[in-house]
Tab-separated table of C-alpha atoms in Angstrom:
chain	number	residue	atom	x	y	z
A	14	MET	CA	-71.183	-11.914	2.557
A	15	THR	CA	-74.905	-11.500	2.087
A	16	GLY	CA	-77.160	-14.211	0.755
A	17	SER	CA	-77.471	-12.515	-2.614
A	18	ASP	CA	-73.677	-12.260	-2.912
A	19	GLN	CA	-72.954	-15.866	-2.096
A	20	ALA	CA	-71.674	-18.173	-4.791
A	21	ASP	CA	-73.934	-20.954	-6.008
A	22	ASP	CA	-71.495	-23.876	-5.802
A	23	SER	CA	-73.774	-25.943	-8.004
A	24	LYS	CA	-73.087	-23.559	-10.856
A	25	VAL	CA	-69.373	-23.809	-11.511
A	26	GLY	CA	-68.011	-23.838	-15.035
A	27	SER	CA	-64.664	-23.689	-16.837
A	28	LEU	CA	-63.262	-21.749	-19.770
A	29	ARG	CA	-60.001	-22.734	-21.449
A	30	ILE	CA	-58.267	-19.984	-23.456
A	31	LEU	CA	-55.746	-21.207	-26.040
A	32	ALA	CA	-53.355	-18.651	-27.493
A	33	THR	CA	-50.659	-18.142	-30.099
A	34	THR	CA	-48.632	-15.040	-30.871
A	35	ASP	CA	-45.892	-13.711	-33.152
A	36	LEU	CA	-46.213	-16.562	-35.638
A	37	HIS	CA	-44.702	-14.368	-38.387
A	38	ALA	CA	-46.333	-16.693	-40.934
A	39	ASN	CA	-44.445	-19.783	-39.733
A	40	LEU	CA	-47.311	-22.053	-40.685
A	41	LEU	CA	-45.439	-25.287	-41.338
A	42	SER	CA	-42.515	-26.861	-39.535
A	43	HIS	CA	-40.169	-25.974	-42.392
A	44	ASP	CA	-37.269	-23.533	-42.694
A	45	TYR	CA	-37.543	-22.039	-46.198
A	46	TYR	CA	-34.122	-20.376	-45.884
A	47	SER	CA	-32.250	-23.689	-45.548
A	48	ASP	CA	-35.051	-25.687	-47.242
A	49	GLN	CA	-35.083	-28.175	-44.383
A	50	PRO	CA	-37.639	-29.317	-41.793
A	51	ASP	CA	-37.352	-27.414	-38.509
A	52	PRO	CA	-38.981	-28.932	-35.399
A	53	ALA	CA	-38.612	-25.644	-33.474
A	54	LEU	CA	-41.301	-23.760	-35.381
A	55	GLY	CA	-44.631	-24.069	-37.122
A	56	LEU	CA	-48.333	-23.602	-36.445
A	57	SER	CA	-48.757	-27.106	-37.890
A	58	ARG	CA	-47.219	-28.537	-34.687
A	59	VAL	CA	-49.094	-26.100	-32.456
A	60	ALA	CA	-52.250	-27.357	-34.198
A	61	THR	CA	-51.627	-30.784	-32.668
A	62	LEU	CA	-51.354	-29.185	-29.216
A	63	ILE	CA	-54.555	-27.222	-29.882
A	64	ALA	CA	-56.442	-30.421	-30.714
A	65	GLN	CA	-55.110	-32.112	-27.576
A	66	ALA	CA	-56.052	-29.139	-25.371
A	67	ARG	CA	-59.549	-28.998	-26.852
A	68	ARG	CA	-60.085	-32.709	-26.225
A	69	GLU	CA	-58.994	-32.274	-22.588
A	70	ALA	CA	-61.370	-29.345	-22.154
A	71	ALA	CA	-64.286	-31.248	-23.668
A	72	ALA	CA	-63.605	-34.246	-21.401
A	73	ARG	CA	-63.963	-32.101	-18.279
A	74	GLY	CA	-66.850	-30.016	-19.550
A	75	ALA	CA	-64.966	-26.776	-20.268
A	76	ALA	CA	-65.697	-24.307	-23.054
A	77	THR	CA	-62.763	-23.135	-25.180
A	78	LEU	CA	-61.527	-20.054	-27.033
A	79	LEU	CA	-58.671	-20.000	-29.549
A	80	LEU	CA	-57.003	-16.592	-29.949
A	81	ASP	CA	-53.992	-15.131	-31.758
A	82	ASN	CA	-52.135	-12.061	-30.542
A	83	GLY	CA	-50.717	-10.533	-33.719
A	84	ASP	CA	-47.588	-10.349	-35.879
A	85	SER	CA	-48.796	-13.525	-37.551
A	86	ILE	CA	-49.826	-12.499	-41.069
A	87	PHE	CA	-46.476	-11.661	-42.690
A	88	GLY	CA	-42.923	-12.877	-42.172
A	89	THR	CA	-41.914	-15.958	-44.186
A	90	PRO	CA	-41.789	-16.706	-47.922
A	91	ILE	CA	-45.009	-18.757	-47.833
A	92	ALA	CA	-46.877	-15.527	-46.999
A	93	GLU	CA	-45.237	-13.583	-49.848
A	94	ARG	CA	-47.140	-15.139	-52.720
A	95	PRO	CA	-47.173	-13.933	-56.325
A	96	LEU	CA	-50.171	-11.651	-56.927
A	97	GLU	CA	-51.699	-14.003	-59.479
A	98	LEU	CA	-52.341	-16.554	-56.716
A	99	SER	CA	-54.493	-14.141	-54.698
A	100	ASP	CA	-57.602	-14.766	-56.783
A	101	ILE	CA	-57.068	-18.522	-56.996
A	102	ARG	CA	-57.111	-19.324	-53.274
A	103	ALA	CA	-57.157	-17.483	-49.987
A	104	ALA	CA	-53.874	-16.518	-48.354
A	105	PRO	CA	-52.208	-19.403	-46.465
A	106	VAL	CA	-52.503	-17.625	-43.101
A	107	ALA	CA	-56.243	-17.090	-43.622
A	108	ARG	CA	-56.783	-20.738	-44.509
A	109	ALA	CA	-54.687	-21.926	-41.559
A	110	PHE	CA	-56.655	-19.771	-39.095
A	111	ASP	CA	-59.955	-20.938	-40.538
A	112	LEU	CA	-58.878	-24.583	-40.513
A	113	LEU	CA	-58.124	-24.319	-36.785
A	114	ASN	CA	-61.338	-22.359	-36.088
A	115	TYR	CA	-59.768	-19.363	-34.381
A	116	ASP	CA	-62.335	-17.336	-32.453
A	117	ALA	CA	-60.540	-13.974	-32.793
A	118	ILE	CA	-57.169	-12.494	-33.636
A	119	GLY	CA	-55.543	-9.293	-32.450
A	120	LEU	CA	-53.099	-7.262	-34.512
A	121	GLY	CA	-49.432	-6.518	-33.858
A	122	ASN	CA	-47.111	-3.814	-35.135
A	123	HIS	CA	-45.687	-5.933	-37.978
A	124	ASP	CA	-49.162	-6.545	-39.362
A	125	PHE	CA	-49.019	-2.910	-40.560
A	126	ASP	CA	-45.582	-3.168	-42.224
A	127	PHE	CA	-47.093	-2.943	-45.712
A	128	GLY	CA	-49.917	-0.509	-45.035
A	129	LEU	CA	-53.654	-0.678	-44.572
A	130	ASP	CA	-54.494	-1.841	-48.095
A	131	GLN	CA	-52.175	-4.844	-47.879
A	132	LEU	CA	-53.506	-5.681	-44.433
A	133	ARG	CA	-57.074	-5.415	-45.684
A	134	GLN	CA	-56.243	-7.794	-48.536
A	135	ALA	CA	-54.620	-10.280	-46.167
A	136	LEU	CA	-57.616	-10.248	-43.825
A	137	LEU	CA	-60.276	-10.544	-46.539
A	138	ARG	CA	-60.933	-14.234	-46.151
A	139	ILE	CA	-60.286	-14.683	-42.439
A	140	SER	CA	-63.617	-15.726	-40.975
A	141	CYS	CA	-63.063	-14.799	-37.329
A	142	PRO	CA	-63.169	-11.244	-35.921
A	143	VAL	CA	-59.969	-9.170	-36.143
A	144	LEU	CA	-59.308	-6.681	-33.326
A	145	CYS	CA	-57.282	-3.575	-32.625
A	146	SER	CA	-58.675	-1.415	-29.827
A	147	ASN	CA	-56.223	1.493	-29.723
A	148	MET	CA	-55.919	2.423	-33.420
A	149	ARG	CA	-58.456	4.897	-34.813
A	150	ALA	CA	-58.942	6.434	-38.259
A	151	LEU	CA	-58.333	10.195	-38.479
A	152	ASP	CA	-60.883	10.462	-41.263
A	153	PRO	CA	-64.304	9.131	-40.214
A	154	GLN	CA	-64.828	8.039	-43.808
A	155	LEU	CA	-61.794	5.708	-43.677
A	156	SER	CA	-62.947	2.175	-42.961
A	157	LEU	CA	-60.381	0.133	-41.054
A	158	PRO	CA	-60.263	-3.651	-41.586
A	159	PHE	CA	-60.783	-4.522	-37.912
A	160	CYS	CA	-63.066	-3.827	-34.966
A	161	GLN	CA	-62.096	-2.363	-31.593
A	162	SER	CA	-63.647	-4.973	-29.296
A	163	ILE	CA	-66.117	-7.834	-29.363
A	164	VAL	CA	-68.304	-9.838	-27.002
A	165	LEU	CA	-68.413	-13.625	-27.345
A	166	GLU	CA	-70.741	-15.993	-25.523
A	167	ARG	CA	-70.029	-19.552	-24.456
A	168	ASP	CA	-72.461	-22.052	-22.981
A	169	LEU	CA	-70.817	-23.898	-20.113
A	170	PRO	CA	-71.647	-27.596	-20.597
A	171	ASP	CA	-72.141	-28.524	-16.928
A	172	THR	CA	-74.342	-25.518	-16.105
A	173	ALA	CA	-77.229	-25.873	-18.534
A	174	ASP	CA	-79.668	-23.955	-16.342
A	175	ALA	CA	-77.359	-20.890	-16.073
A	176	PRO	CA	-76.893	-18.074	-18.611
A	177	PRO	CA	-73.991	-18.307	-21.052
A	178	LEU	CA	-70.614	-16.847	-20.125
A	179	ARG	CA	-70.164	-13.408	-21.725
A	180	ILE	CA	-66.527	-12.777	-22.699
A	181	GLY	CA	-65.259	-9.358	-23.706
A	182	LEU	CA	-62.178	-9.218	-25.931
A	183	LEU	CA	-59.945	-6.199	-26.559
A	184	SER	CA	-56.610	-5.836	-28.334
A	185	VAL	CA	-53.812	-3.271	-27.972
A	186	LEU	CA	-50.471	-2.691	-29.685
A	187	PRO	CA	-47.615	-0.209	-29.046
A	188	MET	CA	-48.096	3.448	-29.988
A	189	GLN	CA	-44.634	3.187	-31.560
A	190	THR	CA	-46.247	1.313	-34.466
A	191	LEU	CA	-47.177	4.723	-35.867
A	192	LYS	CA	-43.485	5.682	-35.908
A	193	TRP	CA	-42.232	2.360	-37.245
A	194	ALA	CA	-44.681	2.480	-40.183
A	195	ALA	CA	-44.874	6.272	-40.404
A	196	HIS	CA	-44.676	6.430	-44.201
A	197	LEU	CA	-47.726	4.147	-44.426
A	198	LEU	CA	-49.868	5.220	-41.481
A	199	GLN	CA	-49.252	8.870	-40.637
A	200	GLY	CA	-52.123	11.118	-41.614
A	201	LYS	CA	-54.465	8.123	-41.777
A	202	VAL	CA	-54.670	6.772	-38.234
A	203	THR	CA	-53.778	7.602	-34.668
A	204	ILE	CA	-52.808	5.141	-31.921
A	205	ASP	CA	-53.844	5.628	-28.303
A	206	ASP	CA	-51.796	4.736	-25.244
A	207	MET	CA	-52.177	0.998	-24.601
A	208	VAL	CA	-52.901	1.173	-20.882
A	209	GLN	CA	-55.467	3.961	-21.167
A	210	SER	CA	-57.154	2.281	-24.134
A	211	ALA	CA	-57.334	-1.061	-22.330
A	212	ARG	CA	-58.811	0.664	-19.271
A	213	ASP	CA	-61.501	2.401	-21.328
A	214	HIS	CA	-62.439	-0.626	-23.429
A	215	ALA	CA	-62.428	-3.025	-20.468
A	216	ALA	CA	-64.732	-0.696	-18.528
A	217	ALA	CA	-67.048	-0.416	-21.545
A	218	LEU	CA	-67.154	-4.204	-21.945
A	219	ARG	CA	-68.016	-4.587	-18.267
A	220	ALA	CA	-70.791	-2.047	-18.746
A	221	GLU	CA	-72.099	-4.167	-21.634
A	222	GLY	CA	-72.569	-7.040	-19.216
A	223	CYS	CA	-69.404	-9.041	-19.835
A	224	ASP	CA	-68.613	-11.512	-17.066
A	225	ILE	CA	-64.920	-11.623	-17.923
A	226	VAL	CA	-62.605	-9.463	-20.036
A	227	VAL	CA	-59.570	-10.820	-21.884
A	228	ALA	CA	-56.854	-8.629	-23.397
A	229	LEU	CA	-54.842	-9.540	-26.476
A	230	ALA	CA	-51.893	-7.318	-25.591
A	231	HIS	CA	-49.164	-7.173	-28.221
A	232	THR	CA	-46.620	-6.002	-25.681
A	233	GLY	CA	-43.922	-7.381	-23.396
A	234	ILE	CA	-43.135	-7.210	-19.670
A	235	GLY	CA	-41.335	-3.839	-19.341
A	236	GLU	CA	-41.596	-1.494	-16.359
A	237	ARG	CA	-44.018	-1.954	-13.479
A	238	ARG	CA	-45.292	1.624	-13.574
A	239	ALA	CA	-47.306	2.989	-16.451
A	240	THR	CA	-45.888	5.901	-18.410
A	241	TYR	CA	-47.594	7.470	-21.405
A	242	GLY	CA	-46.666	5.635	-24.594
A	243	ILE	CA	-44.948	2.737	-22.814
A	244	GLU	CA	-43.999	0.052	-25.360
A	245	ASN	CA	-43.953	-2.979	-23.061
A	246	ALA	CA	-46.838	-2.659	-20.673
A	247	LEU	CA	-47.890	-6.060	-19.312
A	248	HIS	CA	-47.344	-5.052	-15.678
A	249	PRO	CA	-49.450	-1.859	-15.882
A	250	LEU	CA	-52.148	-3.736	-17.811
A	251	ALA	CA	-52.259	-6.492	-15.191
A	252	ASN	CA	-52.532	-3.872	-12.449
A	253	LEU	CA	-55.629	-2.217	-13.954
A	254	GLY	CA	-57.890	-4.552	-12.003
A	255	LEU	CA	-60.236	-4.814	-14.993
A	256	LEU	CA	-58.764	-7.777	-16.871
A	257	ASP	CA	-59.315	-11.446	-16.054
A	258	ALA	CA	-56.637	-12.800	-18.416
A	259	ILE	CA	-53.945	-11.419	-20.726
A	260	VAL	CA	-52.169	-12.824	-23.768
A	261	GLY	CA	-48.798	-11.085	-24.211
A	262	GLY	CA	-46.435	-10.951	-27.175
A	263	HIS	CA	-44.177	-8.647	-29.196
A	264	THR	CA	-40.880	-9.482	-27.458
A	265	HIS	CA	-40.830	-13.193	-28.428
A	266	LEU	CA	-40.247	-14.288	-24.821
A	267	THR	CA	-42.231	-16.809	-22.783
A	268	LEU	CA	-44.624	-16.352	-19.865
A	269	PRO	CA	-45.540	-17.396	-17.242
A	270	ASP	CA	-42.099	-17.017	-15.699
A	271	PRO	CA	-41.443	-17.001	-11.933
A	272	ARG	CA	-39.057	-14.080	-12.467
A	273	HIS	CA	-41.973	-11.936	-13.635
A	274	PRO	CA	-44.963	-12.501	-11.327
A	275	VAL	CA	-48.151	-10.704	-12.347
A	276	SER	CA	-51.511	-10.279	-10.685
A	277	VAL	CA	-53.657	-11.920	-13.383
A	278	PRO	CA	-53.243	-15.126	-15.412
A	279	ILE	CA	-51.034	-14.406	-18.405
A	280	VAL	CA	-49.340	-16.282	-21.225
A	281	MET	CA	-46.782	-15.199	-23.800
A	282	PRO	CA	-46.278	-18.193	-26.123
A	283	GLY	CA	-42.844	-17.361	-27.567
A	284	ALA	CA	-42.706	-16.867	-31.337
A	285	HIS	CA	-42.853	-18.646	-34.691
A	286	GLY	CA	-45.184	-21.296	-33.282
A	287	SER	CA	-42.799	-22.425	-30.543
A	288	HIS	CA	-45.492	-22.752	-27.854
A	289	LEU	CA	-49.207	-22.892	-27.184
A	290	GLY	CA	-50.439	-20.758	-24.299
A	291	VAL	CA	-53.153	-22.257	-22.089
A	292	ILE	CA	-55.185	-20.296	-19.524
A	293	ASP	CA	-57.794	-22.184	-17.509
A	294	LEU	CA	-60.440	-20.123	-15.747
A	295	GLN	CA	-62.918	-21.567	-13.252
A	296	VAL	CA	-66.035	-19.422	-13.040
A	297	THR	CA	-68.779	-19.507	-10.435
A	298	TRP	CA	-72.277	-18.037	-10.696
A	299	ARG	CA	-72.663	-15.240	-8.155
A	300	SER	CA	-76.215	-13.911	-7.946
A	301	ASP	CA	-76.445	-12.332	-11.392
A	302	ARG	CA	-73.124	-12.985	-13.172
A	303	TRP	CA	-70.217	-15.325	-13.606
A	304	ALA	CA	-67.041	-14.517	-11.680
A	305	VAL	CA	-63.538	-16.012	-11.952
A	306	THR	CA	-62.791	-17.999	-8.792
A	307	LYS	CA	-59.666	-19.885	-9.876
A	308	ALA	CA	-57.113	-19.468	-12.671
A	309	THR	CA	-53.985	-21.171	-13.986
A	310	SER	CA	-51.714	-20.402	-16.940
A	311	THR	CA	-49.159	-22.655	-18.626
A	312	LEU	CA	-47.136	-23.021	-21.810
A	313	ARG	CA	-46.887	-26.130	-23.971
A	314	PRO	CA	-43.784	-26.274	-26.203
A	315	ILE	CA	-43.687	-28.036	-29.560
A	316	ALA	CA	-40.035	-29.085	-29.115
A	317	ARG	CA	-37.360	-29.368	-26.453
A	318	ARG	CA	-33.591	-29.280	-26.601
A	319	LYS	CA	-32.175	-32.350	-24.882
A	320	THR	CA	-29.007	-31.454	-23.014
A	321	ILE	CA	-25.979	-33.712	-22.983
A	322	GLY	CA	-23.593	-33.271	-20.082
A	323	GLY	CA	-24.935	-29.817	-19.321
A	324	ALA	CA	-24.396	-28.537	-22.871
A	325	GLY	CA	-26.963	-27.732	-25.522
A	326	GLY	CA	-28.154	-30.866	-27.257
A	327	VAL	CA	-30.373	-31.960	-30.105
A	328	LEU	CA	-33.693	-30.208	-30.616
A	329	THR	CA	-36.369	-32.888	-30.432
A	330	PRO	CA	-40.020	-32.432	-31.470
A	331	LEU	CA	-42.566	-33.183	-28.775
A	332	VAL	CA	-45.558	-33.389	-31.133
A	333	ALA	CA	-46.096	-34.246	-34.784
A	334	GLU	CA	-47.408	-31.833	-37.402
A	335	ASP	CA	-51.136	-31.816	-37.981
A	336	PRO	CA	-51.837	-33.800	-41.197
A	337	ALA	CA	-54.866	-31.671	-42.097
A	338	MET	CA	-52.803	-28.492	-42.085
A	339	ILE	CA	-50.034	-30.089	-44.126
A	340	ALA	CA	-52.618	-31.129	-46.722
A	341	ALA	CA	-54.350	-27.740	-46.729
A	342	LEU	CA	-51.087	-25.870	-47.385
A	343	ALA	CA	-49.416	-28.429	-49.657
A	344	GLU	CA	-49.768	-26.360	-52.847
A	345	ASP	CA	-48.520	-23.184	-51.190
A	346	HIS	CA	-45.605	-25.070	-49.647
A	347	ALA	CA	-44.571	-26.613	-52.974
A	348	GLU	CA	-44.885	-23.285	-54.812
A	349	THR	CA	-42.804	-21.521	-52.165
A	350	ARG	CA	-40.008	-24.096	-52.347
A	351	ILE	CA	-39.888	-23.785	-56.143
A	352	ARG	CA	-39.748	-19.991	-55.915
A	353	MET	CA	-37.007	-20.135	-53.274
A	354	ALA	CA	-34.964	-22.534	-55.460
A	355	GLN	CA	-34.560	-20.033	-58.306
A	356	PRO	CA	-30.831	-19.398	-58.984
A	357	VAL	CA	-29.715	-15.763	-58.608
A	358	GLY	CA	-25.916	-15.833	-58.821
A	359	ARG	CA	-22.800	-17.197	-57.170
A	360	THR	CA	-20.634	-16.354	-54.181
A	361	SER	CA	-16.917	-17.037	-53.850
A	362	GLN	CA	-16.962	-16.775	-50.062
A	363	PRO	CA	-19.280	-18.030	-47.324
A	364	LEU	CA	-21.903	-15.536	-46.199
A	365	HIS	CA	-22.919	-16.109	-42.594
A	366	SER	CA	-23.887	-14.179	-39.469
A	367	TYR	CA	-22.130	-16.279	-36.822
A	368	PHE	CA	-19.755	-13.460	-35.833
A	369	THR	CA	-21.830	-10.482	-36.910
A	370	PHE	CA	-21.293	-8.725	-33.548
A	371	LEU	CA	-17.530	-9.184	-33.556
A	372	GLY	CA	-16.274	-8.359	-37.032
A	373	ARG	CA	-17.086	-7.717	-40.657
A	374	ASP	CA	-20.192	-9.555	-41.806
A	375	GLN	CA	-19.727	-10.312	-45.502
A	376	ALA	CA	-23.432	-10.909	-46.046
A	377	LEU	CA	-24.358	-7.516	-44.589
A	378	ALA	CA	-21.580	-5.881	-46.605
A	379	LEU	CA	-23.186	-7.316	-49.742
A	380	VAL	CA	-26.588	-5.946	-48.709
A	381	ALA	CA	-25.084	-2.526	-47.977
A	382	TRP	CA	-23.387	-2.429	-51.382
A	383	ALA	CA	-26.634	-3.426	-53.147
A	384	GLN	CA	-28.622	-0.759	-51.283
A	385	ALA	CA	-26.129	1.958	-52.164
A	386	ALA	CA	-26.079	0.874	-55.810
A	387	ALA	CA	-29.875	1.085	-55.959
A	388	VAL	CA	-30.093	4.492	-54.280
A	389	ARG	CA	-27.279	6.456	-55.977
A	390	PRO	CA	-29.039	6.883	-59.376
A	391	ALA	CA	-32.174	8.117	-57.603
A	392	LEU	CA	-30.240	10.918	-55.871
A	393	THR	CA	-29.231	12.651	-59.107
A	394	ASP	CA	-30.376	16.285	-59.179
A	395	THR	CA	-31.670	16.143	-55.578
A	396	VAL	CA	-30.591	18.046	-52.478
A	397	ALA	CA	-28.770	14.895	-51.347
A	398	SER	CA	-26.775	14.331	-54.542
A	399	ASN	CA	-23.528	15.724	-53.104
A	400	LEU	CA	-23.848	14.308	-49.587
A	401	PRO	CA	-21.947	11.225	-48.376
A	402	LEU	CA	-24.068	8.092	-48.689
A	403	LEU	CA	-24.162	5.755	-45.694
A	404	SER	CA	-25.806	2.382	-46.340
A	405	ALA	CA	-27.118	1.031	-43.046
A	406	THR	CA	-27.737	-2.684	-42.531
A	407	ALA	CA	-28.559	-4.947	-39.609
A	408	PRO	CA	-28.501	-8.745	-39.279
A	409	GLY	CA	-31.861	-10.471	-39.438
A	410	LYS	CA	-30.697	-13.764	-37.929
A	411	PHE	CA	-28.163	-13.594	-35.112
A	412	GLY	CA	-29.105	-16.178	-32.468
A	413	ALA	CA	-30.057	-14.322	-29.271
A	414	ARG	CA	-33.617	-14.984	-28.076
A	415	SER	CA	-34.502	-16.788	-31.319
A	416	GLY	CA	-32.147	-19.633	-30.408
A	417	PRO	CA	-28.770	-21.129	-31.343
A	418	SER	CA	-29.852	-22.190	-34.828
A	419	ASN	CA	-31.061	-18.748	-35.885
A	420	TYR	CA	-28.152	-17.709	-38.110
A	421	THR	CA	-27.646	-16.977	-41.783
A	422	ASP	CA	-25.362	-19.518	-43.481
A	423	VAL	CA	-24.876	-19.315	-47.258
A	424	PRO	CA	-22.136	-21.664	-48.537
A	425	VAL	CA	-19.673	-20.929	-51.334
A	426	GLY	CA	-21.059	-21.580	-54.802
A	427	GLN	CA	-24.466	-21.231	-56.414
A	428	MET	CA	-26.849	-18.812	-54.719
A	429	TYR	CA	-30.594	-19.254	-54.804
A	430	MET	CA	-33.485	-17.006	-53.891
A	431	ARG	CA	-33.696	-18.706	-50.488
A	432	HIS	CA	-30.171	-17.429	-49.785
A	433	VAL	CA	-31.233	-13.880	-50.586
A	434	VAL	CA	-34.137	-14.033	-48.122
A	435	ASP	CA	-31.851	-15.749	-45.611
A	436	ILE	CA	-29.563	-12.709	-45.685
A	437	GLN	CA	-32.467	-10.235	-45.751
A	438	PRO	CA	-35.461	-12.046	-44.194
A	439	PHE	CA	-37.757	-9.017	-44.061
A	440	PRO	CA	-39.070	-7.604	-47.364
A	441	ASN	CA	-38.791	-4.037	-46.083
A	442	GLU	CA	-38.946	-0.991	-48.317
A	443	LEU	CA	-35.672	0.779	-49.072
A	444	ARG	CA	-35.772	4.365	-47.756
A	445	THR	CA	-33.274	7.234	-47.892
A	446	VAL	CA	-33.208	9.961	-45.239
A	447	VAL	CA	-31.053	13.056	-44.826
A	448	LEU	CA	-29.306	13.200	-41.434
A	449	ASP	CA	-27.179	15.779	-39.652
A	450	GLY	CA	-24.231	14.865	-37.464
A	451	ALA	CA	-26.207	14.859	-34.220
A	452	LYS	CA	-28.784	12.401	-35.534
A	453	LEU	CA	-26.039	10.190	-36.925
A	454	ARG	CA	-24.336	10.084	-33.517
A	455	ASP	CA	-27.647	9.177	-31.860
A	456	TRP	CA	-28.144	6.422	-34.416
A	457	LEU	CA	-24.684	4.978	-33.777
A	458	GLU	CA	-25.154	5.246	-30.006
A	459	MET	CA	-28.448	3.372	-30.257
A	460	SER	CA	-26.699	0.594	-32.184
A	461	ALA	CA	-23.873	0.460	-29.641
A	462	GLY	CA	-26.475	0.145	-26.876
A	463	LEU	CA	-26.846	-3.510	-27.853
A	464	PHE	CA	-23.546	-4.188	-26.072
A	465	SER	CA	-22.989	-4.229	-22.326
A	466	GLN	CA	-20.559	-1.713	-20.872
A	467	ILE	CA	-17.588	-3.793	-19.715
A	468	ALA	CA	-15.129	-2.315	-17.256
A	469	PRO	CA	-11.444	-2.885	-18.139
A	470	GLY	CA	-9.866	-5.730	-16.211
A	471	THR	CA	-13.162	-7.481	-15.399
A	472	PHE	CA	-14.093	-10.991	-16.477
A	473	GLY	CA	-17.306	-12.914	-17.060
A	474	SER	CA	-19.451	-9.950	-18.081
A	475	PRO	CA	-22.015	-10.651	-20.831
A	476	LEU	CA	-21.108	-9.098	-24.195
A	477	LEU	CA	-24.692	-8.290	-25.104
A	478	ASP	CA	-27.422	-6.548	-23.130
A	479	GLU	CA	-30.036	-9.315	-22.768
A	480	ASP	CA	-32.858	-6.770	-22.669
A	481	ARG	CA	-31.844	-5.543	-26.148
A	482	ALA	CA	-30.604	-8.680	-27.919
C-alpha cells in the first residue's frame, strides 16, 4: 500500500441506511378486512423503529438515509380512495412518506398495476425522488413520473474537515412487469434486464464521483448465476462488484438469512410493514474518496409470535404505533372504515379460505360465478360467443409466507364491503382471453406446480412447494 492509498484513520464516518419494502399500502396497524387492529403489519409501527434507529445513529455521529423499495403505493382499502378526495388532501401513502422524511423510493411491479397515469397521480405529492432505472419510454416525448438514478450527499458529523459522502442510488424491477401489466404498458415503455441495467447505472454513478452505490432491487434471492430476464436476481446483483449495499424485496421474505449468504450487505424487510431493514456502513477517507471498510445488516421486527410448548403462540407487538402517523391518517382511516362497513348482501354459508388447497372454496366459487355473469353479456356477437367460458379464480389470502392469520373468513349472515375485499383483496381488472387446448393445459400445469410431487407410499413430504407458495 502506497502512502497515497493509505486510509486516514482520523477520517472515519458512518452511514445508516433504513429500508422498507412491499408495504402494499399497509400504513396503519389495522386489518380493514376484519376491521380489527393487527400488530403484525403497519408502517405506523415501523415509524417507531425508524425514530429509534435515527436517534441511535445521531448519538454515534452517523448520517442516515430512509429508503423504500417499491410495491408500497397500492394494496389496501385506505389507498383506494373515492376520486373526490384526491383534490382535498394528498394520498395517504404520499403523506405517510413525507411525514417520515423518506429520502427516496424505488418502484416495484405492483406500482404499475393501474397504468402510468394512475401512478403519476399517486406520486404527485410525494416530495422525495422516485426511481426506476431499468424502465424506459419508447416515445421520447412520453414523460415518465420517475428518474433513473440520483446522487445524494451526506455530511458525516465527526469528519467536518472532509468532503461529504456522495451516495449513488439506482432502482431495478423485474422485466416480467411488462408482461404482468401488458395491457397498460406495452407500446409505451420497455424494461431492461435488471442485472445489466444495475451494472450500467452503477458504473455511471461511480464515474460521476459517487463514493458508494446503493441498489433498491425489487427482486428476490433466486439463482446464483445471471440469466437474461431473471426475475429474482439478488445473487447476480451482489456479485457485480459495483454495489456497496442492496435492499431486496418482491418475494416478501426476510434477509439477511444465514441460508442465503451474499457478498454485500443486504436487507429484505418482509412485507406489509413487518420489519425495518438496517444497514450500517463504516466509511474511511482514502486519499481522494470515501470507501466502505465495515458493514453490517440486520432486521428489526414490529411483532413477534411467542411460542407456547413449541407451538405457535400469540402475536405480540414489540413497538407501539407512531402517534403522529395515527393523527395524520385519522380522517383517511375513519373514511375507509365507513366505506368498508357498507352492507352489500347476505350469505347463508361461511366463506373462508382455510382449506382452499384441499377442496371447494365457496368464496372463490362465488367470485367465479360473478365474473362469468359479468362477462357473458359482453361476449354477444363476438368470436367467443359460442366458446365454453371458464372463469378462473385464485385465493388472495391463504396463509403461506404471509403467516397463519392470513386467511379469508366471512361468517354467515350480513355481508359488508370489507367482506368483498377480503375475498378479492386486489382490485384487478376483469379480462377475457381466448385460449386453445395447449395453452389451457399449460395454465393448469402451472397451477398444479404449487404442489409438491409426492411419491405413493411416502410420508412427511410437504404438500406445497415452499418456493411457490
